[in-house]
C-alpha positions as a Python dict, from the first residue, in 0.01 Angstrom:
ca = {
    (1, 'X'): (0, 0, 0),
    (2, 'X'): (-84, -139, -368),
    (3, 'X'): (-420, 70, -352),
    (4, 'X'): (-209, 397, -270),
    (5, 'X'): (41, 256, -540),
    (6, 'X'): (-210, 205, -818),
    (7, 'X'): (-379, 577, -681),
    (8, 'X'): (-37, 766, -771),
    (9, 'X'): (1, 567, -1061),
    (10, 'X'): (-352, 717, -1202),
    (11, 'X'): (-253, 1054, -1071),
    (12, 'X'): (115, 1011, -1348),
    (13, 'X'): (-134, 848, -1619),
    (14, 'X'): (-344, 1163, -1617),
    (15, 'X'): (-94, 1396, -1624),
    (16, 'X'): (218, 1259, -1773),
    (17, 'X'): (174, 1543, -2017),
    (18, 'X'): (292, 1816, -1717),
    (19, 'X'): (488, 1573, -1570),
    (20, 'X'): (692, 1375, -1792),
    (21, 'X'): (665, 1539, -2188),
    (22, 'X'): (709, 1927, -2043),
    (23, 'X'): (1049, 1836, -1840),
    (24, 'X'): (1135, 1628, -2155),
    (25, 'X'): (1049, 1883, -2396),
    (26, 'X'): (1238, 2165, -2251),
    (27, 'X'): (1531, 1927, -2188),
    (28, 'X'): (1501, 1859, -2605),
    (29, 'X'): (1499, 2229, -2664),
    (30, 'X'): (1803, 2340, -2414),
    (31, 'X'): (1978, 2077, -2618),
    (32, 'X'): (1862, 2198, -2942),
    (33, 'X'): (2002, 2564, -2829),
    (34, 'X'): (2323, 2436, -2679),
    (35, 'X'): (2374, 2264, -3024),
    (36, 'X'): (2309, 2588, -3210),
    (37, 'X'): (2524, 2816, -2987),
    (38, 'X'): (2845, 2587, -3028),
    (39, 'X'): (2787, 2529, -3383),
    (40, 'X'): (2749, 2903, -3453),
    (41, 'X'): (3068, 3005, -3240),
    (42, 'X'): (3244, 2756, -3457),
    (43, 'X'): (3147, 2871, -3772),
    (44, 'X'): (3175, 3248, -3686),
    (45, 'X'): (3534, 3212, -3483),
    (46, 'X'): (3654, 3042, -3793),
    (47, 'X'): (3523, 3260, -4066),
    (48, 'X'): (3655, 3611, -3807),
    (49, 'X'): (4000, 3419, -3745),
    (50, 'X'): (3926, 3421, -3363),
    (51, 'X'): (4078, 3083, -3313),
    (52, 'X'): (4465, 3087, -3298),
    (53, 'X'): (4527, 2762, -3499),
    (54, 'X'): (4845, 2499, -3411),
    (55, 'X'): (4886, 2332, -3736),
    (56, 'X'): (4585, 2184, -3758),
    (57, 'X'): (4200, 2293, -3647),
    (58, 'X'): (4324, 2311, -3298),
    (59, 'X'): (4381, 2624, -3040),
    (60, 'X'): (4603, 2410, -2882),
    (61, 'X'): (4439, 2462, -2583),
    (62, 'X'): (4591, 2135, -2391),
    (63, 'X'): (4936, 2384, -2306),
    (64, 'X'): (4751, 2648, -2192),
    (65, 'X'): (4534, 2501, -1882),
    (66, 'X'): (4706, 2400, -1534),
    (67, 'X'): (4557, 2220, -1269),
    (68, 'X'): (4416, 2495, -1139),
    (69, 'X'): (4225, 2606, -1454),
    (70, 'X'): (4127, 2252, -1557),
    (71, 'X'): (3910, 2231, -1194),
    (72, 'X'): (3806, 2588, -1253),
    (73, 'X'): (3608, 2455, -1588),
    (74, 'X'): (3528, 2163, -1468),
    (75, 'X'): (3341, 2371, -1187),
    (76, 'X'): (3143, 2555, -1464),
    (77, 'X'): (3074, 2229, -1606),
    (78, 'X'): (2943, 2118, -1269),
    (79, 'X'): (2745, 2417, -1265),
    (80, 'X'): (2572, 2386, -1610),
    (81, 'X'): (2428, 2027, -1479),
    (82, 'X'): (2327, 2226, -1181),
    (83, 'X'): (2154, 2516, -1344),
    (84, 'X'): (2050, 2254, -1584),
    (85, 'X'): (1844, 2069, -1315),
    (86, 'X'): (1756, 2387, -1166),
    (87, 'X'): (1540, 2491, -1505),
    (88, 'X'): (1394, 2194, -1485),
    (89, 'X'): (1250, 2205, -1153),
    (90, 'X'): (1178, 2579, -1193),
    (91, 'X'): (955, 2439, -1477),
    (92, 'X'): (795, 2120, -1249),
    (93, 'X'): (707, 2422, -1029),
    (94, 'X'): (431, 2584, -1262),
    (95, 'X'): (334, 2232, -1393),
    (96, 'X'): (261, 2168, -1019),
    (97, 'X'): (110, 2487, -919),
    (98, 'X'): (-175, 2422, -1168),
    (99, 'X'): (-207, 2070, -1103),
    (100, 'X'): (-267, 2142, -760),
    (101, 'X'): (-570, 2418, -819),
    (102, 'X'): (-757, 2139, -1016),
    (103, 'X'): (-645, 1821, -855),
    (104, 'X'): (-983, 1849, -615),
    (105, 'X'): (-1209, 2081, -837),
    (106, 'X'): (-1155, 1913, -1171),
    (107, 'X'): (-1311, 1592, -998),
    (108, 'X'): (-1623, 1794, -907),
    (109, 'X'): (-1657, 1951, -1208),
    (110, 'X'): (-1690, 1690, -1444),
    (111, 'X'): (-1839, 1492, -1186),
    (112, 'X'): (-1622, 1186, -1204),
    (113, 'X'): (-1629, 1223, -804),
    (114, 'X'): (-1911, 1006, -812),
    (115, 'X'): (-1745, 716, -982),
    (116, 'X'): (-1426, 746, -756),
    (117, 'X'): (-1658, 776, -437),
    (118, 'X'): (-1796, 480, -528),
    (119, 'X'): (-1486, 275, -516),
    (120, 'X'): (-1361, 112, -169),
    (121, 'X'): (-1077, 445, -167),
    (122, 'X'): (-1109, 700, 120),
    (123, 'X'): (-1042, 1061, 66),
    (124, 'X'): (-766, 1077, 235),
    (125, 'X'): (-603, 801, -6),
    (126, 'X'): (-713, 1012, -297),
    (127, 'X'): (-609, 1336, -165),
    (128, 'X'): (-254, 1163, 12),
    (129, 'X'): (-151, 1045, -360),
    (130, 'X'): (-234, 1357, -537),
    (131, 'X'): (20, 1536, -251),
    (132, 'X'): (265, 1264, -300),
    (133, 'X'): (242, 1333, -671),
    (134, 'X'): (345, 1698, -639),
    (135, 'X'): (587, 1679, -402),
    (136, 'X'): (766, 1333, -475),
    (137, 'X'): (689, 1227, -812),
    (138, 'X'): (684, 1569, -1010),
    (139, 'X'): (1023, 1652, -856),
    (140, 'X'): (1201, 1320, -935),
    (141, 'X'): (1071, 1329, -1309),
    (142, 'X'): (1227, 1672, -1366),
    (143, 'X'): (1550, 1581, -1197),
    (144, 'X'): (1602, 1282, -1397),
    (145, 'X'): (1534, 1464, -1715),
    (146, 'X'): (1746, 1738, -1596),
    (147, 'X'): (2014, 1527, -1499),
    (148, 'X'): (2023, 1334, -1905),
    (149, 'X'): (1997, 1686, -2015),
    (150, 'X'): (2285, 1879, -1834),
    (151, 'X'): (2498, 1511, -1887),
    (152, 'X'): (2423, 1575, -2262),
    (153, 'X'): (2504, 1902, -2264),
    (154, 'X'): (2840, 1872, -2072),
    (155, 'X'): (2911, 1585, -2338),
    (156, 'X'): (2869, 1838, -2633),
    (157, 'X'): (3072, 2140, -2470),
    (158, 'X'): (3357, 1876, -2379),
    (159, 'X'): (3346, 1711, -2730),
    (160, 'X'): (3376, 2078, -2902),
    (161, 'X'): (3663, 2146, -2650),
    (162, 'X'): (3838, 1857, -2759),
    (163, 'X'): (3833, 1982, -3072),
    (164, 'X'): (4017, 2255, -3001),
    (165, 'X'): (4312, 2081, -2837),
    (166, 'X'): (4169, 1993, -2495),
    (167, 'X'): (4214, 1637, -2380),
    (168, 'X'): (3844, 1522, -2331),
    (169, 'X'): (3938, 1237, -2048),
    (170, 'X'): (4132, 1492, -1886),
    (171, 'X'): (3836, 1756, -1872),
    (172, 'X'): (3590, 1473, -1807),
    (173, 'X'): (3825, 1389, -1507),
    (174, 'X'): (3774, 1714, -1322),
    (175, 'X'): (3401, 1703, -1356),
    (176, 'X'): (3145, 1576, -1080),
    (177, 'X'): (2848, 1491, -1183),
    (178, 'X'): (2787, 1230, -923),
    (179, 'X'): (2833, 1490, -641),
    (180, 'X'): (2594, 1708, -805),
    (181, 'X'): (2329, 1423, -857),
    (182, 'X'): (2383, 1281, -482),
    (183, 'X'): (2320, 1674, -403),
    (184, 'X'): (2026, 1739, -560),
    (185, 'X'): (1854, 1395, -489),
    (186, 'X'): (1938, 1444, -100),
    (187, 'X'): (1735, 1739, -128),
    (188, 'X'): (1393, 1633, -236),
    (189, 'X'): (1312, 1556, 123),
    (190, 'X'): (1373, 1883, 183),
    (191, 'X'): (1170, 2012, -37),
    (192, 'X'): (894, 1779, 10),
    (193, 'X'): (854, 1963, 391),
    (194, 'X'): (935, 2312, 194),
    (195, 'X'): (640, 2258, -81),
    (196, 'X'): (357, 2173, 195),
    (197, 'X'): (227, 2513, 246),
    (198, 'X'): (165, 2612, -88),
    (199, 'X'): (18, 2259, -199),
    (200, 'X'): (-176, 2229, 128),
    (201, 'X'): (-359, 2630, -5),
    (202, 'X'): (-411, 2542, -322),
    (203, 'X'): (-576, 2173, -286),
    (204, 'X'): (-776, 2345, 3),
    (205, 'X'): (-895, 2643, -259),
    (206, 'X'): (-930, 2369, -517),
    (207, 'X'): (-1200, 2165, -266),
    (208, 'X'): (-1381, 2465, -156),
    (209, 'X'): (-1402, 2681, -440),
    (210, 'X'): (-1703, 2636, -631),
    (211, 'X'): (-1577, 2817, -916),
    (212, 'X'): (-1265, 2977, -1034),
    (213, 'X'): (-1022, 2852, -796),
    (214, 'X'): (-738, 2985, -927),
    (215, 'X'): (-864, 3340, -890),
    (216, 'X'): (-952, 3266, -509),
    (217, 'X'): (-618, 3108, -467),
    (218, 'X'): (-420, 3420, -614),
    (219, 'X'): (-635, 3709, -453),
    (220, 'X'): (-733, 3561, -116),
    (221, 'X'): (-331, 3630, 28),
    (222, 'X'): (-297, 3994, -74),
    (223, 'X'): (-593, 4109, 9),
    (224, 'X'): (-566, 3967, 367),
    (225, 'X'): (-182, 4122, 349),
    (226, 'X'): (-419, 4444, 246),
    (227, 'X'): (-618, 4379, 614),
    (228, 'X'): (-320, 4331, 798),
    (229, 'X'): (-191, 4634, 686),
    (230, 'X'): (-530, 4836, 719),
    (231, 'X'): (-519, 4723, 1120),
    (232, 'X'): (-161, 4800, 1131),
    (233, 'X'): (-236, 5161, 1001),
    (234, 'X'): (-498, 5198, 1255),
    (235, 'X'): (-317, 5062, 1532),
    (236, 'X'): (-492, 4733, 1601),
    (237, 'X'): (-196, 4509, 1523),
    (238, 'X'): (141, 4486, 1561),
    (239, 'X'): (226, 4261, 1279),
    (240, 'X'): (441, 4447, 980),
    (241, 'X'): (323, 4437, 658),
    (242, 'X'): (602, 4335, 526),
    (243, 'X'): (662, 4041, 813),
    (244, 'X'): (313, 3932, 669),
    (245, 'X'): (400, 3911, 317),
    (246, 'X'): (739, 3677, 341),
    (247, 'X'): (599, 3486, 564),
    (248, 'X'): (272, 3449, 504),
    (249, 'X'): (188, 3511, 132),
    (250, 'X'): (502, 3422, -16),
    (251, 'X'): (493, 3111, 167),
    (252, 'X'): (163, 3016, 35),
    (253, 'X'): (215, 3089, -308),
    (254, 'X'): (618, 3030, -417),
    (255, 'X'): (680, 2717, -180),
    (256, 'X'): (683, 2490, -512),
    (257, 'X'): (962, 2693, -604),
    (258, 'X'): (1295, 2482, -522),
    (259, 'X'): (1577, 2633, -289),
    (260, 'X'): (1329, 2949, -126),
    (261, 'X'): (1470, 2799, 196),
    (262, 'X'): (1777, 2927, 108),
    (263, 'X'): (1666, 3254, 262),
    (264, 'X'): (1667, 3102, 603),
    (265, 'X'): (2079, 2978, 579),
    (266, 'X'): (2251, 3211, 793),
    (267, 'X'): (2533, 3262, 511),
    (268, 'X'): (2353, 3332, 230),
    (269, 'X'): (2533, 3592, 152),
    (270, 'X'): (2871, 3364, 106),
    (271, 'X'): (2677, 3210, -204),
    (272, 'X'): (2652, 3531, -321),
    (273, 'X'): (2944, 3648, -321),
    (274, 'X'): (3097, 3284, -434),
    (275, 'X'): (3426, 3364, -661),
    (276, 'X'): (3506, 3034, -779),
    (277, 'X'): (3239, 2727, -945),
    (278, 'X'): (3381, 2508, -654),
    (279, 'X'): (3277, 2770, -385),
    (280, 'X'): (2929, 2813, -539),
    (281, 'X'): (2878, 2444, -524),
    (282, 'X'): (2977, 2397, -160),
    (283, 'X'): (2728, 2677, -114),
    (284, 'X'): (2479, 2469, -265),
    (285, 'X'): (2561, 2170, -96),
    (286, 'X'): (2362, 1938, 131),
    (287, 'X'): (2502, 2054, 465),
    (288, 'X'): (2420, 2442, 372),
    (289, 'X'): (2071, 2343, 220),
    (290, 'X'): (1967, 2131, 558),
    (291, 'X'): (2090, 2409, 809),
    (292, 'X'): (1739, 2524, 713),
    (293, 'X'): (1587, 2263, 956),
    (294, 'X'): (1641, 2447, 1273),
    (295, 'X'): (1450, 2738, 1108),
    (296, 'X'): (1098, 2744, 1262),
    (297, 'X'): (963, 2913, 965),
    (298, 'X'): (997, 2543, 785),
    (299, 'X'): (836, 2366, 1026),
    (300, 'X'): (566, 2620, 1064),
    (301, 'X'): (489, 2626, 708),
    (302, 'X'): (527, 2243, 715),
    (303, 'X'): (221, 2201, 953),
    (304, 'X'): (46, 2489, 863),
    (305, 'X'): (80, 2239, 554),
    (306, 'X'): (-49, 1964, 650),
    (307, 'X'): (-325, 2127, 826),
    (308, 'X'): (-478, 2266, 505),
    (309, 'X'): (-421, 1947, 343),
    (310, 'X'): (-662, 1771, 654),
    (311, 'X'): (-922, 2044, 544),
    (312, 'X'): (-908, 1988, 194),
    (313, 'X'): (-973, 1637, 274),
    (314, 'X'): (-1245, 1709, 501),
    (315, 'X'): (-1403, 1931, 216),
    (316, 'X'): (-1379, 1636, -48),
    (317, 'X'): (-1574, 1413, 170),
    (318, 'X'): (-1864, 1674, 262),
    (319, 'X'): (-1837, 1956, -23),
    (320, 'X'): (-2152, 1838, -318),
    (321, 'X'): (-2211, 2156, -576),
    (322, 'X'): (-2516, 1940, -704),
}
């Protein structure tokens, strides 16, 4: 376990620019844009007399928001926090995509694989450390940065609202950041299972390809779709091109994107028609997301991902580009 810990730490050290600094920079830019938007709204609102002042610099919001309205405002702030975390996870998916593509190819290209093979470290440990970094370490870091960014953004909005007469503490009592954070943390194990097909496919291409793993990874699934469509046109296969696209091509290339499992939730339409922030957050809760565990698509994809990761491990052991 100590060896495995240091292997994961090595992956973080070598790729912390993507794993850590990319979400930090995106979070900083998001905070800067939020601050600029709030300042711009304040300046333009006062310049054009859009605010109704009550004796001072207050709009008197406190007297116009009842408990239900405060709940809606709190729900909106909760959605802001959830949205910022989702943004960080979306950026993380792009970083992890290219990380997996180069995870086993780059070692062969720069010949550093000779050094690592000289150490008492098995290929299985090395590949598993890379899978753990891609599907667990990167999401945890992205969620952490997203939580900090979202909380700071919520405080900024609440402070501006307090300038206009809304009681800051009264507003914060209607926000549920701990509930949102707990829901996101609880979804990380589900993400690990869902992301296995894409991680396995990209690492398989990284271990197998002698050059340009990016092209192989992106072109082979659509090419196989074309072959399936052609066979179907000839009446040789009964597999539809639409089914093959959604269940094979998309799963191979897009499973690193969080939330993709929601397509298998029977009540997906309820989330699309949620008319309040609380209803939307309930739909995005743990119970709704983990309902996808009954879907065969999730487990078939996970098994296929494990098989491809095992194949990538075998290829790393015997692949020789010399």
